[in-house]
Every structure is written in structure tokens, then in C-alpha cells.
mmCIF file of C-alpha atoms and ligand atoms in Angstrom:
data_model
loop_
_atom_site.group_PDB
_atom_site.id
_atom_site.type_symbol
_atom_site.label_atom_id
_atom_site.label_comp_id
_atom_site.label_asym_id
_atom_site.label_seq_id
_atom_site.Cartn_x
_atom_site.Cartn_y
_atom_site.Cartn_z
ATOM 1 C CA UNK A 16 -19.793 -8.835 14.772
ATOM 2 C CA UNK A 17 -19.122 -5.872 12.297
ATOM 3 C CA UNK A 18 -16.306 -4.600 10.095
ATOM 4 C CA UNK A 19 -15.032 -1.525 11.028
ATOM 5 C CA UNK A 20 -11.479 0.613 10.621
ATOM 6 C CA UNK A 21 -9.337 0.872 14.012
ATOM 7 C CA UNK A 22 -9.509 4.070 15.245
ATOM 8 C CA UNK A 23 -8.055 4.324 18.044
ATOM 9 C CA UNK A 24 -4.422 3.309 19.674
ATOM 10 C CA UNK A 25 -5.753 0.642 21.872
ATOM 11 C CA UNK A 26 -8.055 -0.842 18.754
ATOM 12 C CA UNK A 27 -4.856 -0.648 16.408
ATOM 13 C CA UNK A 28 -2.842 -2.060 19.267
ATOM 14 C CA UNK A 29 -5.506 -5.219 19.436
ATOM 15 C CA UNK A 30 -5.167 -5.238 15.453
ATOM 16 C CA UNK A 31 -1.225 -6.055 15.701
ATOM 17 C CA UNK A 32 -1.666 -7.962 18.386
ATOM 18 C CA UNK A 33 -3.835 -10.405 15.562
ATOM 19 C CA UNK A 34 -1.201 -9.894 13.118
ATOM 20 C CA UNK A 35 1.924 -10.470 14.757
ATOM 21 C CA UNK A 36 0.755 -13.740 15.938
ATOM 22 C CA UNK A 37 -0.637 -15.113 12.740
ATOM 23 C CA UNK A 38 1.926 -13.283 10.420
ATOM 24 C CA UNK A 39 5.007 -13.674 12.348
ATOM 25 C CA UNK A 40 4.732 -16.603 15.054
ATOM 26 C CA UNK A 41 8.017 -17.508 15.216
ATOM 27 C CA UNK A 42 8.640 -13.554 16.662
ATOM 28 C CA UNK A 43 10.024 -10.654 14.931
ATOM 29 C CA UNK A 44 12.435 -7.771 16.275
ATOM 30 C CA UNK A 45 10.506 -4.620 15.228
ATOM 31 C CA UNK A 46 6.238 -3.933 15.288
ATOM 32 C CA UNK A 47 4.842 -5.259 12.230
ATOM 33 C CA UNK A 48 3.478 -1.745 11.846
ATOM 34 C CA UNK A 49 7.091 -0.739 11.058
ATOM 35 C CA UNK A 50 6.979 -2.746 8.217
ATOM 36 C CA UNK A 51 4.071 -1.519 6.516
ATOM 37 C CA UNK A 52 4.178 2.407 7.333
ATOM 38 C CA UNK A 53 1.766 3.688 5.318
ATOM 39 C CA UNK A 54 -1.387 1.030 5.766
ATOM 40 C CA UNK A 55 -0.713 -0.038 9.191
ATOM 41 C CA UNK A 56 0.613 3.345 10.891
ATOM 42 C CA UNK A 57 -1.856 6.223 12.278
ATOM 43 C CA UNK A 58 -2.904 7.619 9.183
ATOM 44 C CA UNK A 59 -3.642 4.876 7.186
ATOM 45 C CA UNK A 60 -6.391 3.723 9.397
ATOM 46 C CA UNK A 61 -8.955 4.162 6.512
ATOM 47 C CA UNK A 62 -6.879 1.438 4.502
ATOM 48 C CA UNK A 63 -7.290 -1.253 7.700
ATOM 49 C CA UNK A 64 -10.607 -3.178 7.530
ATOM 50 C CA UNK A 65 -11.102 -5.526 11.030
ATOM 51 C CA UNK A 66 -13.786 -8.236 11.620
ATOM 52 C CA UNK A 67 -15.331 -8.923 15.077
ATOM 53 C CA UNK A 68 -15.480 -6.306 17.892
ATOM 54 C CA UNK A 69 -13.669 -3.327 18.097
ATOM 55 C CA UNK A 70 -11.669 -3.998 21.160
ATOM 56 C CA UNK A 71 -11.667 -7.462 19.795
ATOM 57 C CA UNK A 72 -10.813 -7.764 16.113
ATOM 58 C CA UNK A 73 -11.129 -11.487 15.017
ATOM 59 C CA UNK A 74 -9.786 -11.070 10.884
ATOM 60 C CA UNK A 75 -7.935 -8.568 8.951
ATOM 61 C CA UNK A 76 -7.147 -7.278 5.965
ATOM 62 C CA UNK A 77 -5.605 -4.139 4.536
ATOM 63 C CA UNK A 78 -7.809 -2.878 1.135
ATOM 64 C CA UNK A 79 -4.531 0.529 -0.209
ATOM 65 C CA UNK A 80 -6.016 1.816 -3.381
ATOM 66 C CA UNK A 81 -3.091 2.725 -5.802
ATOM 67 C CA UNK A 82 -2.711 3.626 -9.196
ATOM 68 C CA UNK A 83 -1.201 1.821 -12.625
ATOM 69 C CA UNK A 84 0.385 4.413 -15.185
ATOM 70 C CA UNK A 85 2.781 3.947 -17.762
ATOM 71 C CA UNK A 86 5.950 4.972 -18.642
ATOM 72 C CA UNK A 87 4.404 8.828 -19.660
ATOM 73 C CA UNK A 88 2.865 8.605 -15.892
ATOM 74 C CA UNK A 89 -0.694 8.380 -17.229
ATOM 75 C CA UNK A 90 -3.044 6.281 -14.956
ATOM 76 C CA UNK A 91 -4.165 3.163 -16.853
ATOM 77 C CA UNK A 92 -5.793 1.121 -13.893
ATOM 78 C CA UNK A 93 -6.714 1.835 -10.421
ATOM 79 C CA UNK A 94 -6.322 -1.439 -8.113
ATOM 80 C CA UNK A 95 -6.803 -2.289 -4.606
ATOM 81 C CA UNK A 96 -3.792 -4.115 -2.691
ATOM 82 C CA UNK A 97 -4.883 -6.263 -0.391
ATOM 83 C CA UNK A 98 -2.116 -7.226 2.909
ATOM 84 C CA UNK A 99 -1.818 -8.156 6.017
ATOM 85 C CA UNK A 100 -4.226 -10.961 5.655
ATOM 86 C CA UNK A 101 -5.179 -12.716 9.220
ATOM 87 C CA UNK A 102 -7.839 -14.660 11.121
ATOM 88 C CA UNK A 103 -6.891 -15.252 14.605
ATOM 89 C CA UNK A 104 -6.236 -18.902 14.714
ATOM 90 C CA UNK A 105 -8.926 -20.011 17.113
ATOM 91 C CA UNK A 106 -11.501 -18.324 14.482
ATOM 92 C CA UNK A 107 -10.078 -20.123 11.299
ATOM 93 C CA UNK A 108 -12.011 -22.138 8.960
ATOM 94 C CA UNK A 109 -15.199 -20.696 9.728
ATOM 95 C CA UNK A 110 -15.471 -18.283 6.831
ATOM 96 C CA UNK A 111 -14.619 -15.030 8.252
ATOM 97 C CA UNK A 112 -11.968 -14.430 5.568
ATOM 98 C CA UNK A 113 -14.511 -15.055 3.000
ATOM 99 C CA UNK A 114 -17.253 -12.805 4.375
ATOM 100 C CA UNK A 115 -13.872 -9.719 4.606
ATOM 101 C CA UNK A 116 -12.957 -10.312 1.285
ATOM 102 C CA UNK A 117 -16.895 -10.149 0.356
ATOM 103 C CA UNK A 118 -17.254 -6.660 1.866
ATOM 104 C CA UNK A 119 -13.190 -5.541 0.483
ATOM 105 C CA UNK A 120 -14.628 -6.473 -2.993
ATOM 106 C CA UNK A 121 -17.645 -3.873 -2.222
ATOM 107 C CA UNK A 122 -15.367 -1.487 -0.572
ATOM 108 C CA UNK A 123 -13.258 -1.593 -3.996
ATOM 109 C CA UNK A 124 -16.133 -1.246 -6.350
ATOM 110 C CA UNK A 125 -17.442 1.615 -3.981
ATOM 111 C CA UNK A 126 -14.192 3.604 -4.060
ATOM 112 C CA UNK A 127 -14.020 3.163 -7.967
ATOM 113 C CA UNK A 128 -11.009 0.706 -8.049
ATOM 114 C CA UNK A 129 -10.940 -1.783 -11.142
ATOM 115 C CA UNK A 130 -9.472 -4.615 -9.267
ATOM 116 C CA UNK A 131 -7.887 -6.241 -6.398
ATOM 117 C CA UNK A 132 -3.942 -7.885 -6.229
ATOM 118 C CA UNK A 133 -1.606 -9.391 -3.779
ATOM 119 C CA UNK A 134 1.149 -11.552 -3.390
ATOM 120 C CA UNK A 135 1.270 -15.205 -1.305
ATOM 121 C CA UNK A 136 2.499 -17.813 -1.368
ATOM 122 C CA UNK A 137 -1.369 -19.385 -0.294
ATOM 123 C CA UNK A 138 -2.275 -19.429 -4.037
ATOM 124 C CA UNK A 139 -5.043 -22.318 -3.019
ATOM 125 C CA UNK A 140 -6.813 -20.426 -0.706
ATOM 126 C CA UNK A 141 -6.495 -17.608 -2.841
ATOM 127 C CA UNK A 142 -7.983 -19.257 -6.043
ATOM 128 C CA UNK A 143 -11.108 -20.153 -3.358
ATOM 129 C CA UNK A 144 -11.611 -16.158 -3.467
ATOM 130 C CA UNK A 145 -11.557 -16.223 -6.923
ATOM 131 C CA UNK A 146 -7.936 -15.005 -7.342
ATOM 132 C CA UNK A 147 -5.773 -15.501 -10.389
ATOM 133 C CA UNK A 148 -1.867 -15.503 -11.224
ATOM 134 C CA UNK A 149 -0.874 -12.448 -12.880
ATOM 135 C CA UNK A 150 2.081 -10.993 -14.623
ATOM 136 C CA UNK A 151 5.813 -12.427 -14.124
ATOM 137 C CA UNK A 152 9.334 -11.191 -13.076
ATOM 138 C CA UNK A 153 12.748 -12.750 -13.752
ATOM 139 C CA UNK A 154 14.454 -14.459 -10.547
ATOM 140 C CA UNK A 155 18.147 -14.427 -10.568
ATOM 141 C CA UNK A 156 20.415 -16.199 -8.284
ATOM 142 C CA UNK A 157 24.241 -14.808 -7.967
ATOM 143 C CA UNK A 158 26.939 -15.886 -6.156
ATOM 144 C CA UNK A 159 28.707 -13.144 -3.973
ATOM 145 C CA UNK A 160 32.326 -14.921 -4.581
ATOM 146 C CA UNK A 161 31.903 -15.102 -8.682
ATOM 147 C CA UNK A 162 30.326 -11.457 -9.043
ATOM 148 C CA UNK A 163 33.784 -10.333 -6.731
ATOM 149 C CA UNK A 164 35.628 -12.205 -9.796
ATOM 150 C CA UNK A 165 34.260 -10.215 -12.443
ATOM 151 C CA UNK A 166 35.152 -6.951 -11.607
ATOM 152 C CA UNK A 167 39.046 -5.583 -10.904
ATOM 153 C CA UNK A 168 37.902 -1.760 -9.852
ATOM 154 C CA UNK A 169 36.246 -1.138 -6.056
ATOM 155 C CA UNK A 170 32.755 -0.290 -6.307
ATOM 156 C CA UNK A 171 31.592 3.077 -4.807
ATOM 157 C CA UNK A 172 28.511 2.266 -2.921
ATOM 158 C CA UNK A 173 27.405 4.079 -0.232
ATOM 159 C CA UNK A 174 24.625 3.050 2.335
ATOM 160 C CA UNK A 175 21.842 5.838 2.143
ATOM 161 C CA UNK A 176 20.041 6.477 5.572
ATOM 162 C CA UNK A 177 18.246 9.422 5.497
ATOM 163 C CA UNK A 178 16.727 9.959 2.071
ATOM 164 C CA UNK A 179 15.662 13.753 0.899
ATOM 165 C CA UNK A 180 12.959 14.352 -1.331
ATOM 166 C CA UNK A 181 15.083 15.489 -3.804
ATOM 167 C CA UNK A 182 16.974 12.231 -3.744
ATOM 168 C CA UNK A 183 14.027 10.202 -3.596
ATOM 169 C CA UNK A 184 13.036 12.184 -7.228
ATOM 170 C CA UNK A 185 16.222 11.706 -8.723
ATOM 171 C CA UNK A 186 16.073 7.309 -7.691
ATOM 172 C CA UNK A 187 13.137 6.865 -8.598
ATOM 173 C CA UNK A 188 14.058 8.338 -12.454
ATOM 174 C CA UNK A 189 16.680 6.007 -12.511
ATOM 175 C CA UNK A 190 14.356 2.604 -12.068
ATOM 176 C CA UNK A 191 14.780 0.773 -14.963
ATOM 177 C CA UNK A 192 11.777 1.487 -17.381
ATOM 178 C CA UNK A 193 8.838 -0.813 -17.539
ATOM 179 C CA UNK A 194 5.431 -0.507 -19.588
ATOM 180 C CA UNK A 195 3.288 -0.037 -16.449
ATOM 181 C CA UNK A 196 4.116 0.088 -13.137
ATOM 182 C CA UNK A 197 2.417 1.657 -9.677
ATOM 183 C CA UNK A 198 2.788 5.189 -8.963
ATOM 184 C CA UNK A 199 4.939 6.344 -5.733
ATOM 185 C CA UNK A 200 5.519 9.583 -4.529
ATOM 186 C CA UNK A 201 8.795 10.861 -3.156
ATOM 187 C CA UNK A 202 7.496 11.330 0.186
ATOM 188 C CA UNK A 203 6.256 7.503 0.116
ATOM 189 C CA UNK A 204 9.508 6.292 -1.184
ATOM 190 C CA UNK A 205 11.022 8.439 1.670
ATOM 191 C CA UNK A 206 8.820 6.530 4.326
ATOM 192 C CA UNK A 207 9.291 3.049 3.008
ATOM 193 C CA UNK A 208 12.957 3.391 3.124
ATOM 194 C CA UNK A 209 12.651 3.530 6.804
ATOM 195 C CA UNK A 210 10.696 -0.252 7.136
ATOM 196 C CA UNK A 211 13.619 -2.180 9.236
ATOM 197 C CA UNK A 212 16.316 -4.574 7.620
ATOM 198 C CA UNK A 213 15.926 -2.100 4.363
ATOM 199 C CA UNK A 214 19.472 -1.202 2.699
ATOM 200 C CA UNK A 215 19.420 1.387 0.060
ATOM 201 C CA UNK A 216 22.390 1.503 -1.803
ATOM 202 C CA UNK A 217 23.880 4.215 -4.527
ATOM 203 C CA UNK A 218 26.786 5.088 -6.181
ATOM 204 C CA UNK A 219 28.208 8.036 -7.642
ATOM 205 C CA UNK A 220 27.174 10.635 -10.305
ATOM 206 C CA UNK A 221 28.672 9.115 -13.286
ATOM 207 C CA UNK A 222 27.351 5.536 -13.595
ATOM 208 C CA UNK A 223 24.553 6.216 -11.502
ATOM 209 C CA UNK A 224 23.564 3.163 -9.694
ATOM 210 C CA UNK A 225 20.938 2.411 -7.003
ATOM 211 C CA UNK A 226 19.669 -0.885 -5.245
ATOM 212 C CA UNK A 227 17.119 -1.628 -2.470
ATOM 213 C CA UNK A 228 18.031 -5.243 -0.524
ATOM 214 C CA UNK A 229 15.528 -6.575 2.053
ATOM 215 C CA UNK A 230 12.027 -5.419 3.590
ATOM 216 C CA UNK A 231 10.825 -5.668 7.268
ATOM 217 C CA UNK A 232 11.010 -9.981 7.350
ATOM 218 C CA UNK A 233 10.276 -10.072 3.784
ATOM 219 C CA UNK A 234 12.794 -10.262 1.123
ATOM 220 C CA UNK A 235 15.564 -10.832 3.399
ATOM 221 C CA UNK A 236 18.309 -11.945 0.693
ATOM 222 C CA UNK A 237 16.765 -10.033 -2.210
ATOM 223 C CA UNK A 238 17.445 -6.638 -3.911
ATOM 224 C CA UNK A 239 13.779 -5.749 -5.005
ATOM 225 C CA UNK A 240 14.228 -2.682 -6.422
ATOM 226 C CA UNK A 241 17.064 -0.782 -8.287
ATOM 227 C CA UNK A 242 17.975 1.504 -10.913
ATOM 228 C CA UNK A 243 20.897 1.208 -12.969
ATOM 229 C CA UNK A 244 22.609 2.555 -16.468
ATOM 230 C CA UNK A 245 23.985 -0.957 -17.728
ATOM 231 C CA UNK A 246 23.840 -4.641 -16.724
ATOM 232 C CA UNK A 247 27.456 -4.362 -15.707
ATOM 233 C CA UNK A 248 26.489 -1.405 -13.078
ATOM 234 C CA UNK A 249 23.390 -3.468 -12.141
ATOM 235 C CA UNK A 250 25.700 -6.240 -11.099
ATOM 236 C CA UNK A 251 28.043 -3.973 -9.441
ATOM 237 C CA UNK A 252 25.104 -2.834 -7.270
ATOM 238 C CA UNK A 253 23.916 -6.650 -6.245
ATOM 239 C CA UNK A 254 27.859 -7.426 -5.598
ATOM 240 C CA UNK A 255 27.279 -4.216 -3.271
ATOM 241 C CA UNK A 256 24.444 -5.593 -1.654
ATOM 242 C CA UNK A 257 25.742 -8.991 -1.118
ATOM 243 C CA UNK A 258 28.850 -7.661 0.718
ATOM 244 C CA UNK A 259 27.161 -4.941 2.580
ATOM 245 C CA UNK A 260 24.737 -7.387 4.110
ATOM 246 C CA UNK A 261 27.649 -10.420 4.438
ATOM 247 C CA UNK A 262 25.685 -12.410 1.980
ATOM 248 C CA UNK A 263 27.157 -15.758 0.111
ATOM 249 C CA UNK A 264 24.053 -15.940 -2.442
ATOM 250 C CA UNK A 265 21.751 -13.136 -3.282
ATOM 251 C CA UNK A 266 18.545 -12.649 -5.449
ATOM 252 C CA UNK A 267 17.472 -9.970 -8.134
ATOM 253 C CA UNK A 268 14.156 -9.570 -9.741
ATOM 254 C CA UNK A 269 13.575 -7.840 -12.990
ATOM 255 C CA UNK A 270 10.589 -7.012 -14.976
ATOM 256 C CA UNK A 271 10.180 -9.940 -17.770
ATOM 257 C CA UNK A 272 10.367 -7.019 -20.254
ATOM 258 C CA UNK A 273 14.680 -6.753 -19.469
ATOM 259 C CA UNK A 274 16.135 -5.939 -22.251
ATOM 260 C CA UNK A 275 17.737 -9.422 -24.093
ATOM 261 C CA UNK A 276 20.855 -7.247 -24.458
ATOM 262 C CA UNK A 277 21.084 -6.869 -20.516
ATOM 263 C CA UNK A 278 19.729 -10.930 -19.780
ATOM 264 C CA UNK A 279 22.929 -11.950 -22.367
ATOM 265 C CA UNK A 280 25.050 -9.865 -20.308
ATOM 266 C CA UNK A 281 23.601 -11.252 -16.926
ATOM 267 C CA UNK A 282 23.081 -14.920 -17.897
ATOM 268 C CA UNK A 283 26.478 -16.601 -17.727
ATOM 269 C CA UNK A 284 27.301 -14.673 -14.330
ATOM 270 C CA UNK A 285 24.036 -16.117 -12.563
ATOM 271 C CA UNK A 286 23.630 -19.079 -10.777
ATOM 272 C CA UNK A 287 20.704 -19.393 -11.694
ATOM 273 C CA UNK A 288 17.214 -17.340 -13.118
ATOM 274 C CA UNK A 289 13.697 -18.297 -13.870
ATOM 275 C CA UNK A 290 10.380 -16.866 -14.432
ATOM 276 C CA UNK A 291 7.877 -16.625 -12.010
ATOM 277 C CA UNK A 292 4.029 -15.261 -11.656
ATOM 278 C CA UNK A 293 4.522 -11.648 -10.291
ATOM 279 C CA UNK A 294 1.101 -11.623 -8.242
ATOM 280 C CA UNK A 295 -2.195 -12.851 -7.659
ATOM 281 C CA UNK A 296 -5.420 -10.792 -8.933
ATOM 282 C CA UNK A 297 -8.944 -10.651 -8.933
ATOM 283 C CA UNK A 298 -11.401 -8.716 -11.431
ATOM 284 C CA UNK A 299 -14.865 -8.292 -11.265
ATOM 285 C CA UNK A 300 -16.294 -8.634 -14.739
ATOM 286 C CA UNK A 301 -12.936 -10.626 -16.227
ATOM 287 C CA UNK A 302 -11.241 -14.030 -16.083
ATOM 288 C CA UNK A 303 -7.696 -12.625 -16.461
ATOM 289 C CA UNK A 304 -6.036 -9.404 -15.711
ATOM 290 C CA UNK A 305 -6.376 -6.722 -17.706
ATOM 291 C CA UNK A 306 -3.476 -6.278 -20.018
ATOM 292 C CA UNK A 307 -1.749 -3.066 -18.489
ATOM 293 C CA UNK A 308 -1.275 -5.059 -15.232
ATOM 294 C CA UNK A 309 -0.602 -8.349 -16.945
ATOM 295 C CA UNK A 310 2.485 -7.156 -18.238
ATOM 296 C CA UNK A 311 3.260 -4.583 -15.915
ATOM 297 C CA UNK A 312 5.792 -4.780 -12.882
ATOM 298 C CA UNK A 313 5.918 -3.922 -9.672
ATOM 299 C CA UNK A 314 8.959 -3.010 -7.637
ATOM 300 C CA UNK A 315 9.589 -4.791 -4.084
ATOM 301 C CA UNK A 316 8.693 -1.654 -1.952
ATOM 302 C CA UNK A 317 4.958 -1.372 -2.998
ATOM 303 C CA UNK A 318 4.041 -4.243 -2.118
ATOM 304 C CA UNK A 319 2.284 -4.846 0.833
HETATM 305 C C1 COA B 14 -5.324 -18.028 5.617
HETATM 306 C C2 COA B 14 -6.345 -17.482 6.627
HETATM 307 C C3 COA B 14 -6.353 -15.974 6.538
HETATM 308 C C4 COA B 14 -7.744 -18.046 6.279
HETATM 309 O O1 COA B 14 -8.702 -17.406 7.095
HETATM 310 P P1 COA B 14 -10.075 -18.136 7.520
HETATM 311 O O2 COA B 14 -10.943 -17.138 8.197
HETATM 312 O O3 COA B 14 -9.767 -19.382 8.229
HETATM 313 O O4 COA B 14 -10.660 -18.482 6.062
HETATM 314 P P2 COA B 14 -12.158 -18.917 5.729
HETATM 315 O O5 COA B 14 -12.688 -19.759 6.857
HETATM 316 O O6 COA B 14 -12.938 -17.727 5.363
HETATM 317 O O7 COA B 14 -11.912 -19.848 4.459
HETATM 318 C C5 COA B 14 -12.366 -19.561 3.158
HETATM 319 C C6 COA B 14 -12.105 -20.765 2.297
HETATM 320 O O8 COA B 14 -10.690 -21.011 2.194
HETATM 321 C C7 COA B 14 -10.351 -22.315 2.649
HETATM 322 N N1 COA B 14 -9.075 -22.201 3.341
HETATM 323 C C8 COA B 14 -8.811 -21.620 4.533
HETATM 324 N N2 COA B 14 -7.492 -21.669 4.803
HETATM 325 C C9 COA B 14 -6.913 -22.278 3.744
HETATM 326 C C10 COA B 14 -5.556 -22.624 3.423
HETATM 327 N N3 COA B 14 -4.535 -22.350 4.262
HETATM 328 N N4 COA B 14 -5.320 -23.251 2.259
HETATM 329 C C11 COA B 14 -6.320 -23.540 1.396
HETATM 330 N N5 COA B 14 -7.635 -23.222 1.644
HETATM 331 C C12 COA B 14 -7.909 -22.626 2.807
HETATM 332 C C13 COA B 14 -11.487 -22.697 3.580
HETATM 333 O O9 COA B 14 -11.619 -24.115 3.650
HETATM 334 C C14 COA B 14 -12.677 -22.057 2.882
HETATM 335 O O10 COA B 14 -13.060 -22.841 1.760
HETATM 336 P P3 COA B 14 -14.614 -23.187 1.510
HETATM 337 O O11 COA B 14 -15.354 -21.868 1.622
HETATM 338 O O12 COA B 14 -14.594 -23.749 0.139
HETATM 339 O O13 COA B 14 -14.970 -24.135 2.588
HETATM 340 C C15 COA B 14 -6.011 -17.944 8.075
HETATM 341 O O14 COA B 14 -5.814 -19.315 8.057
HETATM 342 C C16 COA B 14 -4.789 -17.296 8.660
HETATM 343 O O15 COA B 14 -4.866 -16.232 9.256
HETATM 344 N N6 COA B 14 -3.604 -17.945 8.509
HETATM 345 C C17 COA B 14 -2.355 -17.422 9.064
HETATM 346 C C18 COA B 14 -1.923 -16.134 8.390
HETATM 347 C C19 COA B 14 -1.785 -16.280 6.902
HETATM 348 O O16 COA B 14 -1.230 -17.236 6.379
HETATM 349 N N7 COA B 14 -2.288 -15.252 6.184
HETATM 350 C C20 COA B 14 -2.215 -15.159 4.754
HETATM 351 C C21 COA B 14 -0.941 -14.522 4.400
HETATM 352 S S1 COA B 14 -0.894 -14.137 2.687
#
């Protein structure tokens, strides 16, 4: 048994094969490589680390270094996302997860990154690889029906399909600013907004407004991602969003650093809204995140 990187179709073929059935057993209408472009398709094979044989992966895991910088773009932190997590279940419980995640945490010291996150609900088996809780986001919960009831003028959202470069730029200055956050290039943002079930919103010139709703079978009822002026045009674009995708209740996260002005605004409009731990993280030579990434935030589409 060895680790190795699929490099070839029929080996990356093999490789979904493991993760559709662990990740999605219940089915799933598009390739699971459509939902992570840029560490499952052709040329991220590097970023793909398999246990077992190579016709015959047994475990999986995606290692994607990326980058921390601030609001001035300056790279505070390079960390390792780890993904697409999977034993195949007649291998489980007999430590092949643990001896992948041994040789991801060499991988990651090798290639010079600082530390390792992800994001799962399996925080127990998690904390068994020595992961942590880090950071938090706000959760808010809106009803489509009392959002309609706040505002008297027809939004102008339009659904954006094919997304330029240019256009890509000009969204990704209007995301909401946040102390830290990961770094994403136009041409990225351009290939995530092709993952299935993703609707990107925007509106006009004036009040320039933007939201992203859904991701592959992830974040099926949640706008993840946005960029917005005001609270009022923020909740114009999650009205959009809702009534675009026929949905009664709908989700927004924010970065715990929202401005108070903006939560007093949002508050008696939500249904509901609560704090939760952004991620999971491990560090070599520390207990808790470093600080950058602690209070940093990540938006929906760079997460894998
Ligand atoms: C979760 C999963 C990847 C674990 O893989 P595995 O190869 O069975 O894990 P290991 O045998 O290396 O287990 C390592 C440790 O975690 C424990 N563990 C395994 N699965 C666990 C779970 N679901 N919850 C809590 N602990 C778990 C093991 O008991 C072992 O602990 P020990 O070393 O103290 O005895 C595997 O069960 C799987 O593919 N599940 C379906 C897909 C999935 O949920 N992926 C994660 C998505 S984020």
C-alpha cells in the first residue's frame, strides 16, 4: 500500500468512484469533481493524495495550499485545506485515515504551509487528529414572506452565468471587508462559479449588490458569499436569492466582525441568528490557531 497522486483518468476515475460513495450515498446529479473544480479536476492532481493501490485507492484526502492576507492583501499565513475526506467503507476503522493525515501533516510542513483547516460536521473524529475549533461566523435565518414585506420597490437582480474576469475583479472588491481572509484570483472565482446548483446574483451600478446561494450539495439554502453597500441592499440580495431559488426560509453567514450598525439593522428582520465555530484547525507547534486565522473569515466558495 502507498500514497500516491492520481495521475491518470482511469486512477482519478477509481478516486471518485471512493468519493461519491462515501461522500454522497444517497446519489447526487452531477460528478463530485464538478463540485470541487480546482482540487478534484485534471490539474489539480498534485492537491489529491490516495491510499492503497493505484488502480485501487482505499482513502482520500485533498491537502490545497492557500494563502491568508489581510485587508492590504499581504500574506499573513499559509494553510493547507484539507477535503474530500474518505475511506472506502469496507476499510474503515482500521487507521488508514490516521496514517493519510500523518503523511498530509508532512506533506504540509514540506511545502512550507503553517497549518492545516477544514470544515465537518465530524468534530469527534476530528479532535482524534488533533483538530481544534477555530474562528466563528454569524448564522442568520430569514423568512422569504417577511423580507418581501419590508421593501415596496422591485429589486433588480439579475442571475449571472457566465462571469468575465473583469467582473469577477470588480465582485470580489465589493465583499464586505474582513481582517483576514483567503486569497482568490479572478480566474478561480470564475471557475467556482461554474460548481452546479451555484446562483450568483447582482444588481445594478448604483447600489451595487452581489450574492452567491448554494454549492454543488453543499449549502443548498444558504447565500455564502456576497458583497453589498448597506444592510438594507444586503437584504435585498438574500430576498433575491430566496425568490430566485423558490425558497420559504433562507440562511446568511457573515464574518463575526459585521459591523453592530449593520446586525441592528438586520436583527429584528431575522428569524433567527447565532454564532457558530467557522472551522476546524490543526497547528503544529500551537494549541490554538494563530490569531490572523482565529479571527479571520472565510467566504462559502473556498471552502473545500
Ligand atoms: C470518517 C472516515 C474518513 C474515517 O476513516 P477511517 O479510515 O475509518 O479512520 P481511522 O480508522 O484512521 O480512525 C482514526 C481514529 O478515528 C476514530 N474514528 C473513525 N471514524 C470516526 C467517527 N465517525 N467518529 C468518531 N471517531 C471516529 C477511530 O476510532 C480512530 O480512533 P483511535 O485511533 O483512537 O482508535 C470514514 O469513516 C469515512 O470515510 N466516512 C464516510 C465519509 C465521511 O464522513 N468523511 C468525512 C467527511 S468530513
Amino acid at each position: 500500500m502507498s500514497i500516491f497522486h492520481p495521475q491518470t483518468s482511469a486512477q482519478r476515475e477509481q478516486r471518485d468512484v471512493l468519493l461519491a460513495s462515501s461522500l454522497r450515498p444517497d446519489g447526487s446529479p452531477f460528478p463530485i469533481a464538478a463540485e470541487y473544480p480546482l482540487v478534484l479536476g485534471e490539474s489539480g492532481t498534485q492537491y489529491s493524495f490516495c491510499l492503497g493501490e493505484p488502480e485501487a485507492p482505499l482513502a482520500h484526502a485533498n491537502l490545497w495550499p492557500r494563502r491568508l492576507i489581510s485587508q492590504t492583501h499581504d500574506v499573513v499565513l499559509t494553510v493547507g485545506l484539507i477535503g474530500n475526506v474518505a475511506t472506502s467503507s469496507d476499510h474503515r476503522g482500521q487507521g488508514l485515515m490516521r496514517t493519510l493525515f500523518s503523511e498530509l501533516k508532512s506533506a504540509a510542513s514540506a511545502q512550507g504551509l503553517e497549518g492545516l483547516v477544514l470544515w465537518s460536521d465530524l468534530v469527534e473524529f476530528y479532535q482524534k487528529l488533533g483538530f481544534k475549533s477555530c474562528g466563528s461566523e454569524l448564522r442568520w435565518q430569514f423568512s422569504r414572506d417577511k423580507l418581501r414585506s419590508l421593501f415596496l420597490r422591485q429589486s433588480n437582480f439579475a442571475k449571472i452565468k457566465n462571469l468575465s474576469t473583469h467582473e469577477a475583479q470588480r465582485l470580489l472588491s465589493l465583499r464586505y471587508p474582513v481582517p483576514f481572509t483567503l486569497d482568490r484570483s479572478p480566474q478561480e472565482f470564475q471557475t467556482l462559479t461554474k460548481i452546479p446548483e451555484v446562483t450568483l446574483l447582482a444588481s445594478g451600478h448604483k447600489d451595487a449588490t452581489y450574492v452567491i446561494l448554494g454549492k454543488g450539495c453543499d449549502m443548498t439554502c444558504v447565500v455564502h458569499e456576497w458583497g453589498a453597500p448597506s444592510a438594507e441592499a444586503l437584504l435585498m440580495g438574500v430576498l433575491a436569492a430566496a425568490e430566485t431559488a423558490d425558497l420559504p426560509e433562507i440562511v446568511l453567514l457573515t464574518p463575526k466582525t459585521l459591523a453592530q450598525s449593520w446586525c441592528q439593522k438586520m436583527r429584528p428582520h431575522a428569524v433567527a441568528y447565532a454564532k457558530h465555530s467557522m472551522a476546524l484547525s490543526w497547528w503544529p507547534d500551537h494549541s490554538r490557531a494563530p490569531d490572523p486565522l482565529a479571527s479571520s473569515f472565510i467566504w462559502g466558495l473556498d471552502s473545500i
